[in-house]
Amino acid sequence: MTETDLELSDGRRLHVYDTGADDSDARFAVFWHHGTPNIGTPPEPLFPDAARIGIRWVSYDRPGYGGSTPRPDRNVASVAADVSAIADALNIDQFAVMGHSGGGPHALACGALLPERVLGVVSVAGPAPFGAGGLDWFAGMTDSGVRSLRAAAAGRAAKETYVAGAEYDPDMFTPADHAALSDEWSWFGDVVGPAMEAGPGGLIDDDLAYVAPWGFDPGQVVAPVLFLHGGQDRVVPSSHSQWLAGRCPAAELRLSPDDGHISILNVGGAALDWLADHAGH
């Protein structure tokens, strides 16, 4: 995997990851959109499946994380211009997108706003727009998650105050999640710590974006979309993906009744097969 810094015309910098720059066999590019708080390293536990299919992972640290310059007051839609700039720099014309948790809305944004480039979308355990009609947005979340996102909805100052006093809540994860985190998905330890090394700025910007207007309608996504969600998810309840799947014209919903927010990624290989079938060249 190569890592490079891309300088943008507005003076910002994006730290980019690419597993296939020198691999002629990796012909199908998939942009990975990371969760909150993570850096953008592509999901190593899915590398064997990606190699089997011939997928080239491309990803980047969202603004404010890792090696990427903060972008004040960014919204979810802001991702489309950044991804387009990266694709242009790497001479990638068309690609698929996959996001986990907070990366889900960012993957959907690319599908909605880059319709000529995005061939398929996978959203894993991603939230629906804040205040979505007909959805009880907070229902099923842990108390700590509700407090965190209500603080974001109250504005930057309230969110900063909340983060300053917040502690890790292990109850946000199910037993299946904890099992995944202690096994194959211990990989998250490699992407969460570095995301917070420079402080909580990226996390705060993410959460403010999730509870603000996204800047697009999920119904604009015309490419095939797969929503994956665990029925026991306590971080983002599965009702969010159910709501989203009902709004996207070409959506498929796969609910895994016994999975939580992390363990749902154990079926990530099947999601990559789905992408290859629906969006691969």
XYZ file of N, CA and C in Angstrom:
843
model
N 0.843 -1.192 0.000
C 0.000 0.000 0.000
C 0.879 1.244 0.000
N 0.561 2.165 -0.880
C 1.286 3.424 -0.922
C 0.468 4.508 -0.221
N 1.180 5.463 0.392
C 0.547 6.606 1.046
C 1.149 7.875 0.451
N 0.288 8.781 0.042
C 0.746 10.037 -0.548
C -0.088 11.184 0.000
N 0.438 12.382 -0.127
C -0.289 13.592 0.249
C -0.673 14.339 -1.019
N -1.962 14.606 -1.151
C -2.482 15.314 -2.314
C -2.781 16.756 -1.921
N -2.138 17.691 -2.604
C -2.379 19.109 -2.350
C -3.531 19.577 -3.233
N -4.545 20.166 -2.614
C -5.724 20.622 -3.337
C -5.612 22.095 -3.715
N -6.442 22.517 -4.637
C -6.375 23.892 -5.144
C -6.728 24.918 -4.070
N -7.480 24.492 -3.036
C -7.829 25.443 -1.972
C -6.787 25.494 -0.863
N -5.663 24.810 -1.060
C -4.578 24.837 -0.091
C -4.618 23.714 0.928
N -5.693 22.927 0.938
C -5.761 21.813 1.873
C -4.940 20.622 1.366
N -4.701 19.701 2.284
C -3.959 18.484 1.963
C -4.800 17.282 2.376
N -4.821 16.261 1.516
C -5.470 14.997 1.828
C -4.428 13.891 1.858
N -4.443 13.091 2.912
C -3.538 11.945 3.010
C -4.245 10.734 2.416
N -3.670 10.178 1.354
C -4.329 9.176 0.513
C -3.629 7.824 0.639
N -4.439 6.766 0.642
C -3.946 5.388 0.671
C -4.383 4.683 -0.620
N -3.504 3.832 -1.157
C -3.800 3.157 -2.425
C -3.107 1.801 -2.428
N -3.906 0.721 -2.519
C -3.309 -0.613 -2.500
C -2.976 -1.127 -3.896
N -3.379 -0.388 -4.930
C -3.224 -0.962 -6.267
C -2.501 -0.105 -7.268
N -1.761 0.888 -6.815
C -1.097 1.792 -7.750
C -0.135 1.056 -8.674
N 0.476 -0.015 -8.146
C 1.471 -0.752 -8.936
C 1.021 -2.185 -9.229
N -0.298 -2.421 -9.125
C -0.822 -3.776 -9.285
C -1.760 -3.823 -10.481
N -1.284 -4.368 -11.566
C -2.090 -4.397 -12.790
C -3.281 -5.338 -12.669
N -3.252 -6.263 -11.668
C -4.351 -7.200 -11.500
C -5.517 -6.593 -10.720
N -5.259 -5.483 -9.998
C -6.312 -4.842 -9.219
C -6.971 -3.781 -10.088
N -7.951 -4.213 -10.862
C -8.517 -3.334 -11.875
C -9.750 -2.560 -11.403
N -10.359 -3.012 -10.298
C -11.625 -2.461 -9.847
C -11.375 -1.623 -8.592
N -11.499 -0.308 -8.719
C -11.212 0.576 -7.597
C -12.431 0.726 -6.699
N -12.210 0.592 -5.394
C -13.247 0.811 -4.388
C -12.708 1.813 -3.366
N -13.404 2.939 -3.242
C -13.047 3.930 -2.231
C -13.650 3.519 -0.890
N -12.804 3.432 0.129
C -13.234 3.109 1.485
C -13.464 4.413 2.257
N -14.631 4.503 2.918
C -14.955 5.666 3.748
C -15.021 5.214 5.198
N -14.116 5.758 5.994
C -13.944 5.282 7.364
C -14.979 5.865 8.322
N -15.109 5.211 9.476
C -16.030 5.653 10.509
C -15.429 6.712 11.415
N -16.110 6.940 12.540
C -15.747 8.005 13.479
C -15.437 7.411 14.853
N -14.258 7.678 15.438
C -13.118 8.358 14.842
C -12.108 7.338 14.329
N -11.801 7.396 13.056
C -10.785 6.531 12.439
C -9.908 7.381 11.528
N -8.733 6.850 11.192
C -8.036 7.346 10.011
C -8.482 6.487 8.836
N -7.981 6.800 7.647
C -8.544 6.214 6.441
C -7.915 4.945 5.927
N -6.998 4.333 6.677
C -6.392 3.096 6.211
C -7.456 2.095 5.778
N -7.357 1.519 4.585
C -8.369 0.554 4.128
C -8.452 -0.642 5.075
N -9.595 -1.349 5.071
C -9.850 -2.409 6.055
C -9.034 -3.676 5.804
N -7.957 -3.812 6.525
C -7.031 -4.919 6.317
C -7.688 -6.301 6.419
N -8.671 -6.501 7.322
C -9.292 -7.835 7.370
C -10.003 -8.233 6.075
N -10.325 -7.258 5.234
C -10.978 -7.569 3.959
C -9.985 -7.682 2.800
N -8.700 -7.531 3.080
C -7.707 -7.609 2.004
C -7.714 -8.959 1.277
N -7.823 -10.098 1.976
C -7.838 -11.371 1.229
C -8.990 -11.459 0.237
N -10.185 -11.024 0.638
C -11.317 -11.040 -0.289
C -11.104 -10.055 -1.426
N -10.535 -8.902 -1.112
C -10.270 -7.912 -2.157
C -9.282 -8.458 -3.179
N -8.258 -9.157 -2.693
C -7.272 -9.741 -3.608
C -7.915 -10.820 -4.471
N -8.802 -11.608 -3.880
C -9.483 -12.664 -4.628
C -10.326 -12.085 -5.763
N -10.956 -10.958 -5.500
C -11.859 -10.348 -6.479
C -11.104 -9.466 -7.467
N -9.968 -8.927 -7.045
C -9.220 -7.995 -7.883
C -9.572 -6.550 -7.598
N -9.753 -6.224 -6.305
C -10.142 -4.873 -5.904
C -8.914 -4.051 -5.520
N -8.916 -2.846 -5.977
C -7.912 -1.851 -5.611
C -8.547 -0.915 -4.577
N -8.075 -0.970 -3.341
C -8.588 -0.062 -2.308
C -7.962 1.317 -2.457
N -8.789 2.334 -2.435
C -8.324 3.721 -2.369
C -9.079 4.375 -1.217
N -8.387 5.141 -0.432
C -9.050 5.797 0.694
C -8.222 7.004 1.124
N -8.722 7.713 2.122
C -8.001 8.886 2.616
C -8.500 9.224 4.013
N -7.673 9.974 4.745
C -8.095 10.510 6.033
C -9.067 11.653 5.776
N -10.268 11.576 6.360
C -11.192 12.694 6.201
C -10.584 13.945 6.818
N -10.962 15.130 6.314
C -10.384 16.370 6.838
C -10.446 16.438 8.364
N -9.302 16.760 8.964
C -9.194 16.848 10.414
C -8.640 15.605 11.069
N -8.506 14.513 10.300
C -7.934 13.270 10.807
C -6.556 13.036 10.185
N -5.680 12.401 10.963
C -4.406 11.942 10.434
C -3.639 13.024 9.702
N -3.312 12.737 8.429
C -2.513 13.673 7.655
C -3.306 14.634 6.804
N -4.633 14.706 6.993
C -5.465 15.590 6.172
C -5.810 16.878 6.911
N -5.721 17.977 6.192
C -6.000 19.298 6.743
C -7.469 19.414 7.149
N -7.760 20.019 8.292
C -9.174 20.238 8.647
C -9.885 21.092 7.594
N -11.182 20.869 7.489
C -12.031 21.679 6.620
C -13.173 22.215 7.477
N -13.057 23.431 7.972
C -14.062 23.962 8.897
C -15.469 23.932 8.298
N -16.416 23.546 9.134
C -17.841 23.554 8.759
C -18.150 22.663 7.563
N -17.388 21.603 7.378
C -17.705 20.679 6.286
C -19.032 19.978 6.554
N -19.726 19.635 5.473
C -20.905 18.795 5.598
C -20.621 17.453 4.933
N -21.580 16.541 4.988
C -21.343 15.213 4.419
C -21.082 15.310 2.919
N -21.796 16.204 2.246
C -21.643 16.346 0.799
C -20.244 16.780 0.381
N -19.490 17.383 1.299
C -18.140 17.861 0.973
C -17.232 16.742 0.475
N -17.559 15.510 0.867
C -16.709 14.383 0.501
C -16.610 14.215 -1.006
N -17.655 14.558 -1.735
C -17.681 14.268 -3.171
C -16.556 14.979 -3.913
N -16.330 16.252 -3.595
C -15.262 16.993 -4.273
C -13.894 16.416 -3.927
N -13.710 15.998 -2.667
C -12.420 15.432 -2.272
C -12.165 14.103 -2.976
N -13.164 13.252 -3.022
C -13.001 11.960 -3.691
C -12.765 12.153 -5.185
N -13.466 13.092 -5.779
C -13.272 13.365 -7.199
C -11.847 13.821 -7.476
N -11.311 14.668 -6.593
C -9.934 15.148 -6.771
C -8.935 14.006 -6.654
N -9.172 13.096 -5.708
C -8.274 11.948 -5.552
C -8.353 11.046 -6.781
N -9.554 10.764 -7.241
C -9.716 9.907 -8.422
C -9.027 10.520 -9.639
N -9.159 11.836 -9.802
C -8.495 12.506 -10.914
C -6.978 12.358 -10.812
N -6.457 12.541 -9.600
C -5.008 12.469 -9.404
C -4.472 11.067 -9.673
N -5.292 10.053 -9.428
C -4.867 8.664 -9.624
C -5.310 8.106 -10.978
N -5.896 8.972 -11.820
C -6.368 8.566 -13.150
C -7.383 7.429 -13.076
N -8.271 7.524 -12.080
C -9.363 6.563 -11.937
C -10.634 7.243 -12.428
N -11.235 6.684 -13.457
C -12.436 7.289 -14.030
C -13.679 6.932 -13.229
N -13.948 5.620 -13.094
C -15.123 5.154 -12.375
C -14.701 4.217 -11.249
N -15.544 4.126 -10.231
C -15.179 3.375 -9.035
C -16.438 3.082 -8.239
N -16.302 2.193 -7.265
C -17.359 1.941 -6.296
C -16.949 2.561 -4.970
N -17.903 2.632 -4.031
C -17.621 3.207 -2.715
C -18.201 2.298 -1.648
N -17.503 2.239 -0.509
C -17.952 1.434 0.621
C -17.630 2.180 1.900
N -18.606 2.297 2.784
C -18.389 2.996 4.033
C -18.954 2.238 5.206
N -18.282 2.342 6.351
C -18.755 1.717 7.586
C -19.100 2.793 8.596
N -20.234 2.625 9.272
C -20.671 3.549 10.315
C -20.789 4.963 9.735
N -20.056 5.932 10.293
C -20.114 7.278 9.742
C -19.613 7.388 8.318
N -18.909 6.362 7.842
C -18.508 6.353 6.441
C -19.658 6.072 5.501
N -20.749 5.500 6.032
C -21.900 5.197 5.193
C -22.494 6.414 4.512
N -22.830 7.478 5.282
C -23.347 8.686 4.633
C -22.389 9.276 3.611
N -21.080 9.171 3.885
C -20.109 9.722 2.938
C -20.065 8.911 1.652
N -20.228 7.596 1.768
C -20.323 6.767 0.553
C -21.574 7.125 -0.239
N -22.697 7.317 0.459
C -23.934 7.696 -0.215
C -23.798 9.050 -0.898
N -23.077 9.975 -0.270
C -22.879 11.297 -0.876
C -22.172 11.180 -2.216
N -21.173 10.299 -2.277
C -20.472 10.101 -3.556
C -21.427 9.533 -4.597
N -22.261 8.579 -4.187
C -23.215 8.012 -5.127
C -24.207 9.037 -5.631
N -24.632 9.947 -4.746
C -25.625 10.942 -5.124
C -25.041 12.052 -5.980
N -23.817 12.477 -5.658
C -23.253 13.680 -6.266
C -22.252 13.402 -7.375
N -21.832 12.143 -7.516
C -20.916 11.758 -8.599
C -21.536 10.609 -9.403
N -22.742 10.810 -9.940
C -23.459 9.690 -10.567
C -22.770 9.120 -11.796
N -21.957 9.922 -12.483
C -21.277 9.426 -13.682
C -20.045 8.592 -13.339
N -19.599 8.676 -12.075
C -18.366 8.003 -11.692
C -18.603 6.809 -10.780
N -19.627 6.866 -9.933
C -19.835 5.826 -8.925
C -20.699 4.705 -9.498
N -20.148 3.495 -9.507
C -20.800 2.339 -10.110
C -21.631 1.545 -9.113
N -21.332 1.666 -7.840
C -22.044 0.923 -6.812
C -21.654 1.434 -5.441
N -22.543 1.225 -4.464
C -22.354 1.744 -3.113
C -22.660 0.641 -2.109
N -21.806 0.503 -1.089
C -22.103 -0.344 0.063
C -22.037 0.524 1.311
N -23.110 0.510 2.084
C -23.158 1.212 3.362
C -23.346 0.176 4.457
N -22.386 0.111 5.382
C -22.414 -0.864 6.464
C -22.662 -0.149 7.781
N -23.820 -0.394 8.396
C -24.143 0.155 9.715
C -24.092 1.680 9.737
N -24.552 2.305 8.663
C -24.506 3.760 8.565
C -25.794 4.418 9.032
N -25.704 5.667 9.506
C -26.889 6.378 9.966
C -27.686 7.001 8.824
N -28.953 7.261 9.111
C -29.836 8.014 8.221
C -29.700 9.502 8.537
N -30.211 10.366 7.672
C -30.146 11.808 7.953
C -30.834 12.147 9.280
N -30.253 13.075 10.006
C -30.817 13.513 11.284
C -32.195 14.132 11.049
N -33.155 13.714 11.851
C -34.503 14.240 11.689
C -35.259 13.626 10.537
N -34.801 12.481 10.026
C -35.463 11.830 8.893
C -36.927 11.575 9.219
N -37.810 11.945 8.320
C -39.239 11.793 8.532
C -39.657 10.345 8.676
N -40.419 10.051 9.718
C -40.891 8.699 9.924
C -39.922 7.787 10.638
N -38.760 8.311 11.059
C -37.752 7.514 11.765
C -37.528 8.099 13.155
N -37.632 7.260 14.178
C -37.257 7.668 15.538
C -35.741 7.525 15.624
N -35.039 8.608 15.355
C -33.613 8.573 15.059
C -32.774 8.008 16.203
N -33.160 8.314 17.447
C -32.362 7.894 18.602
C -32.798 6.539 19.172
N -33.921 6.018 18.729
C -34.447 4.778 19.307
C -33.477 3.623 19.119
N -33.117 2.965 20.223
C -32.221 1.816 20.166
C -30.757 2.134 20.376
N -30.401 3.419 20.434
C -29.008 3.805 20.713
C -28.722 3.706 22.213
N -27.482 3.450 22.556
C -27.074 3.518 23.955
C -27.209 4.950 24.459
N -27.345 5.084 25.775
C -27.496 6.414 26.364
C -26.306 7.309 26.039
N -25.104 6.730 26.029
C -23.922 7.546 25.739
C -23.954 8.066 24.311
N -24.428 7.243 23.386
C -24.542 7.682 22.002
C -25.563 8.780 21.836
N -26.686 8.642 22.539
C -27.716 9.678 22.476
C -27.177 10.997 23.011
N -26.497 10.951 24.157
C -25.960 12.188 24.744
C -24.937 12.837 23.816
N -24.097 12.014 23.195
C -23.054 12.533 22.312
C -23.644 13.249 21.102
N -24.644 12.636 20.483
C -25.202 13.222 19.268
C -26.180 14.350 19.574
N -26.841 14.299 20.733
C -27.656 15.452 21.127
C -26.767 16.660 21.405
N -25.586 16.427 21.940
C -24.638 17.522 22.152
C -24.222 18.123 20.814
N -23.981 17.262 19.818
C -23.624 17.770 18.489
C -24.764 18.598 17.909
N -26.001 18.135 18.119
C -27.152 18.869 17.588
C -27.304 20.231 18.247
N -26.755 20.382 19.457
C -26.821 21.656 20.169
C -25.729 22.629 19.724
N -24.784 22.169 18.882
C -23.764 23.068 18.347
C -22.351 22.700 18.769
N -21.386 23.346 18.149
C -19.971 23.007 18.367
C -19.563 23.148 19.826
N -19.953 24.229 20.475
C -19.520 24.443 21.863
C -20.025 23.328 22.767
N -21.297 22.942 22.594
C -21.856 21.872 23.411
C -21.161 20.549 23.130
N -20.844 20.284 21.866
C -20.158 19.046 21.514
C -18.739 19.030 22.092
N -18.038 20.142 22.010
C -16.689 20.208 22.567
C -16.709 19.964 24.067
N -17.691 20.529 24.752
C -17.815 20.319 26.195
C -18.093 18.857 26.502
N -18.981 18.251 25.723
C -19.295 16.836 25.943
C -18.056 15.968 25.752
N -17.334 16.179 24.666
C -16.172 15.349 24.356
C -15.104 15.478 25.446
N -14.957 16.664 25.990
C -13.929 16.894 27.009
C -14.152 16.032 28.252
N -15.403 15.703 28.530
C -15.682 14.910 29.720
C -16.138 13.499 29.451
N -16.203 13.091 28.198
C -16.743 11.777 27.845
C -15.729 10.670 28.101
N -16.233 9.507 28.466
C -15.412 8.322 28.645
C -15.915 7.208 27.735
N -15.030 6.285 27.416
C -15.399 5.147 26.572
C -16.498 4.325 27.240
N -17.514 3.994 26.482
C -18.637 3.210 26.979
C -18.622 1.837 26.317
N -18.136 0.804 27.028
C -18.074 -0.525 26.401
C -19.441 -1.096 26.074
N -20.497 -0.580 26.721
C -21.829 -1.120 26.474
C -22.387 -0.727 25.109
N -21.701 0.173 24.403
C -22.167 0.502 23.053
C -22.005 -0.692 22.112
N -21.132 -1.615 22.484
C -20.874 -2.779 21.648
C -21.497 -4.038 22.261
N -21.992 -4.914 21.408
C -22.604 -6.167 21.833
C -21.514 -7.204 22.111
N -21.868 -8.326 22.754
C -20.876 -9.402 22.902
C -20.271 -9.835 21.573
N -21.071 -9.862 20.520
C -20.533 -10.224 19.198
C -19.524 -9.183 18.718
N -19.804 -7.912 19.010
C -18.853 -6.857 18.651
C -17.535 -7.026 19.399
N -17.635 -7.260 20.698
C -16.411 -7.411 21.497
C -15.603 -8.615 21.030
N -16.294 -9.683 20.632
C -15.586 -10.846 20.102
C -14.856 -10.492 18.810
N -15.520 -9.721 17.936
C -14.886 -9.310 16.678
C -13.693 -8.395 16.945
N -13.838 -7.499 17.908
C -12.768 -6.551 18.225
C -11.553 -7.241 18.857
N -11.778 -8.370 19.468
C -10.655 -9.095 20.065
C -10.041 -10.095 19.102
N -10.642 -10.220 17.928
C -10.155 -11.180 16.938
C -9.758 -10.430 15.663
N -10.388 -10.764 14.551
C -9.977 -10.214 13.256
C -10.088 -8.692 13.201
N -11.124 -8.138 13.840
C -11.333 -6.699 13.756
C -10.644 -5.929 14.871
N -9.645 -6.576 15.502
C -8.733 -5.823 16.378
C -7.996 -4.762 15.564
N -8.099 -4.874 14.246
C -7.556 -3.857 13.324
C -8.005 -2.452 13.707
N -9.189 -2.321 14.293
C -9.659 -0.989 14.663
C -8.699 -0.290 15.623
N -7.952 -1.060 16.399
C -6.960 -0.444 17.272
C -5.903 0.336 16.512
N -5.688 -0.046 15.248
C -4.679 0.632 14.428
C -5.198 1.913 13.787
N -6.535 2.109 13.784
C -7.082 3.279 13.092
C -7.776 4.263 14.029
N -8.142 3.806 15.235
C -8.794 4.711 16.181
C -7.767 5.567 16.916
N -6.729 4.931 17.460
C -5.714 5.681 18.194
C -5.089 6.815 17.389
N -4.583 6.527 16.194
C -3.990 7.599 15.389
C -4.978 8.707 15.028
N -6.272 8.365 14.953
C -7.273 9.379 14.604
C -7.419 10.426 15.699
N -7.077 10.042 16.928
C -7.265 10.943 18.062
C -5.965 11.574 18.558
N -4.853 11.232 17.908
C -3.559 11.717 18.393
C -3.457 13.237 18.402
N -4.058 13.877 17.405
C -3.982 15.337 17.315
C -5.167 16.019 18.002
N -5.968 15.230 18.739
C -7.129 15.799 19.405
C -8.423 15.365 18.753
N -9.571 15.808 19.294
C -10.867 15.329 18.836
C -11.479 16.130 17.694
N -10.698 16.976 17.026
C -11.260 17.856 16.002
C -11.989 17.127 14.898
N -11.401 16.036 14.387
C -12.041 15.290 13.309
C -13.343 14.665 13.755
N -13.338 14.083 14.966
C -14.551 13.476 15.515
C -15.656 14.516 15.661
N -15.314 15.680 16.200
C -16.313 16.734 16.391
C -16.875 17.187 15.053
N -16.007 17.394 14.062
C -16.473 17.817 12.741
C -17.388 16.762 12.120
N -17.044 15.478 12.307
C -17.888 14.403 11.794
C -19.284 14.461 12.413
N -19.341 14.485 13.739
C -20.637 14.423 14.403
C -21.493 15.649 14.103
N -20.860 16.809 13.982
C -21.619 18.002 13.593
C -22.203 17.831 12.195
N -21.455 17.184 11.301
C -21.940 16.977 9.929
C -23.097 15.987 9.898
N -23.049 14.947 10.741
C -24.109 13.944 10.722
C -25.456 14.523 11.130
N -25.446 15.476 12.086
C -26.715 16.000 12.605
C -27.124 17.312 11.933
N -26.349 17.761 10.953
C -26.701 18.933 10.140
C -27.272 18.442 8.810
N -27.880 19.323 8.021
C -28.295 18.910 6.667
C -27.106 18.335 5.895
N -27.306 17.181 5.272
C -26.201 16.496 4.608
C -25.757 17.181 3.323
N -26.629 17.914 2.681
C -26.263 18.553 1.421
C -26.657 17.743 0.200
N -27.405 16.661 0.405
C -27.919 15.853 -0.703
C -29.046 14.991 -0.145
N -29.816 14.412 -1.052
C -30.905 13.509 -0.696
C -30.473 12.090 -1.040
N -30.506 11.135 -0.093
C -30.136 9.758 -0.433
C -30.912 9.199 -1.618
N -32.114 9.724 -1.855
C -32.894 9.277 -2.991
C -32.285 9.631 -4.336
N -31.256 10.508 -4.331
C -30.558 10.861 -5.571
C -29.635 9.751 -6.064
N -29.315 8.779 -5.213
C -28.365 7.733 -5.592
C -29.028 6.781 -6.579
N -28.556 6.784 -7.808
C -29.141 5.920 -8.834
C -28.352 4.628 -9.028
N -27.105 4.586 -8.570
C -26.310 3.359 -8.666
C -26.873 2.307 -7.716
N -26.590 1.034 -7.964
C -27.009 -0.009 -7.013
C -26.403 0.245 -5.630
N -27.207 0.057 -4.591
C -26.762 0.266 -3.206
C -27.079 -0.965 -2.377
N -26.103 -1.417 -1.600
C -26.312 -2.493 -0.636
C -26.182 -1.913 0.764
N -27.223 -2.099 1.574
C -27.174 -1.710 2.977
C -27.010 -2.967 3.824
N -25.968 -2.978 4.647
C -25.724 -4.067 5.587
C -25.892 -3.519 6.998
N -26.609 -4.264 7.852
C -26.784 -3.780 9.216
C -27.037 -4.951 10.161
N -26.475 -4.840 11.351
C -26.711 -5.825 12.390
C -27.968 -5.487 13.176
N -28.792 -6.490 13.417
C -30.040 -6.262 14.121
C -29.870 -5.874 15.574
N -28.667 -6.133 16.151
C -28.419 -5.803 17.556
C -27.591 -4.526 17.707
N -27.378 -3.795 16.627
C -26.509 -2.613 16.648
C -27.018 -1.588 17.665
N -26.126 -1.191 18.589
C -26.461 -0.199 19.613
C -25.868 1.170 19.311
N -24.999 1.245 18.320
C -24.370 2.516 17.956
C -25.236 3.244 16.933
N -25.576 2.535 15.850
C -26.526 3.026 14.841
C -27.565 1.930 14.657
N -28.757 2.083 15.197
C -29.769 1.025 15.100
C -30.109 0.682 13.652
N -30.483 -0.572 13.439
C -30.727 -1.058 12.080
C -31.904 -0.355 11.405
N -32.759 0.309 12.182
C -33.864 1.068 11.590
C -33.360 2.149 10.644
N -32.118 2.600 10.837
C -31.550 3.635 9.966
C -31.351 3.093 8.549
N -30.765 1.911 8.434
C -30.581 1.327 7.097
C -31.919 0.947 6.477
N -32.872 0.527 7.296
C -34.193 0.218 6.766
C -34.827 1.471 6.163
N -34.680 2.590 6.844
C -35.216 3.846 6.330
C -34.521 4.225 5.018
N -33.203 4.137 4.998
C -32.440 4.515 3.806
C -32.777 3.619 2.617
N -32.890 2.326 2.871
C -33.169 1.392 1.773
C -34.520 1.680 1.129
N -35.421 2.246 1.895
C -36.719 2.589 1.342
C -36.706 3.857 0.510
N -35.583 4.586 0.542
C -35.493 5.858 -0.200
C -34.610 5.770 -1.435
N -33.695 4.822 -1.488
C -32.781 4.717 -2.630
C -33.423 3.841 -3.710
N -33.447 4.303 -4.956
C -34.182 3.613 -6.022
C -33.715 2.187 -6.299
N -32.408 1.927 -6.173
C -31.874 0.596 -6.522
C -31.162 0.001 -5.309
N -31.913 -0.151 -4.206
C -31.304 -0.577 -2.953
C -31.643 -2.022 -2.617
N -30.684 -2.687 -1.971
C -30.890 -4.000 -1.375
C -30.498 -3.893 0.093
N -31.322 -4.450 0.984
C -31.072 -4.410 2.416
C -30.805 -5.823 2.920
N -29.681 -5.990 3.612
C -29.364 -7.271 4.239
C -29.200 -7.030 5.744
N -30.153 -7.513 6.518
C -30.092 -7.417 7.967
C -29.561 -8.728 8.542
N -28.622 -8.622 9.455
C -28.069 -9.792 10.122
C -28.523 -9.751 11.579
N -29.528 -10.543 11.940
C -30.209 -10.372 13.227
C -29.311 -10.432 14.454
N -28.253 -11.229 14.416
C -27.430 -11.446 15.604
C -26.199 -10.560 15.669
N -25.996 -9.715 14.664
C -24.782 -8.910 14.617
C -24.984 -7.521 15.207
N -23.861 -6.930 15.629
C -23.850 -5.573 16.138
C -23.126 -4.646 15.179
N -22.564 -3.574 15.729
C -21.992 -2.514 14.903
C -20.667 -2.921 14.259
N -19.899 -3.764 14.934
C -18.600 -4.209 14.409
C -18.707 -5.590 13.768
N -19.396 -6.507 14.429
C -19.433 -7.887 13.924
C -20.091 -7.992 12.558
N -20.914 -7.001 12.183
C -21.514 -7.013 10.849
C -20.442 -7.001 9.759
N -19.268 -6.490 10.076
C -18.187 -6.441 9.086
C -17.657 -7.832 8.739
N -18.027 -8.838 9.527
C -17.608 -10.198 9.193
C -18.218 -10.678 7.880
N -19.274 -10.020 7.414
C -19.847 -10.374 6.110
C -19.377 -9.388 5.031
N -18.319 -8.649 5.337
C -17.792 -7.682 4.376
C -17.323 -8.313 3.087
N -16.797 -9.541 3.162
C -16.359 -10.213 1.944
C -17.515 -10.453 0.987
N -18.673 -10.819 1.542
C -19.861 -11.014 0.701
C -20.301 -9.701 0.079
N -20.111 -8.596 0.808
C -20.449 -7.280 0.258
C -19.541 -6.934 -0.915
N -18.271 -7.322 -0.831
C -17.356 -7.073 -1.944
C -17.738 -7.920 -3.155
N -18.179 -9.141 -2.915
C -18.681 -9.964 -4.025
C -19.887 -9.288 -4.677
N -20.774 -8.735 -3.841
C -21.944 -8.023 -4.365
C -21.501 -6.846 -5.233
N -20.503 -6.098 -4.758
C -20.010 -4.971 -5.553
C -19.454 -5.437 -6.893
N -18.692 -6.513 -6.858
C -18.113 -7.014 -8.108
C -19.210 -7.431 -9.092
N -20.296 -8.016 -8.557
C -21.390 -8.452 -9.420
C -22.196 -7.277 -9.972
N -22.388 -6.251 -9.159
C -23.281 -5.160 -9.540
C -22.552 -3.954 -10.113
N -21.262 -3.816 -9.812
C -20.564 -2.604 -10.237
C -19.203 -2.903 -10.857
N -18.760 -4.141 -10.843
C -17.438 -4.467 -11.354
C -17.391 -4.402 -12.875
N -16.173 -4.251 -13.365
C -15.989 -4.194 -14.826
C -15.797 -5.610 -15.364
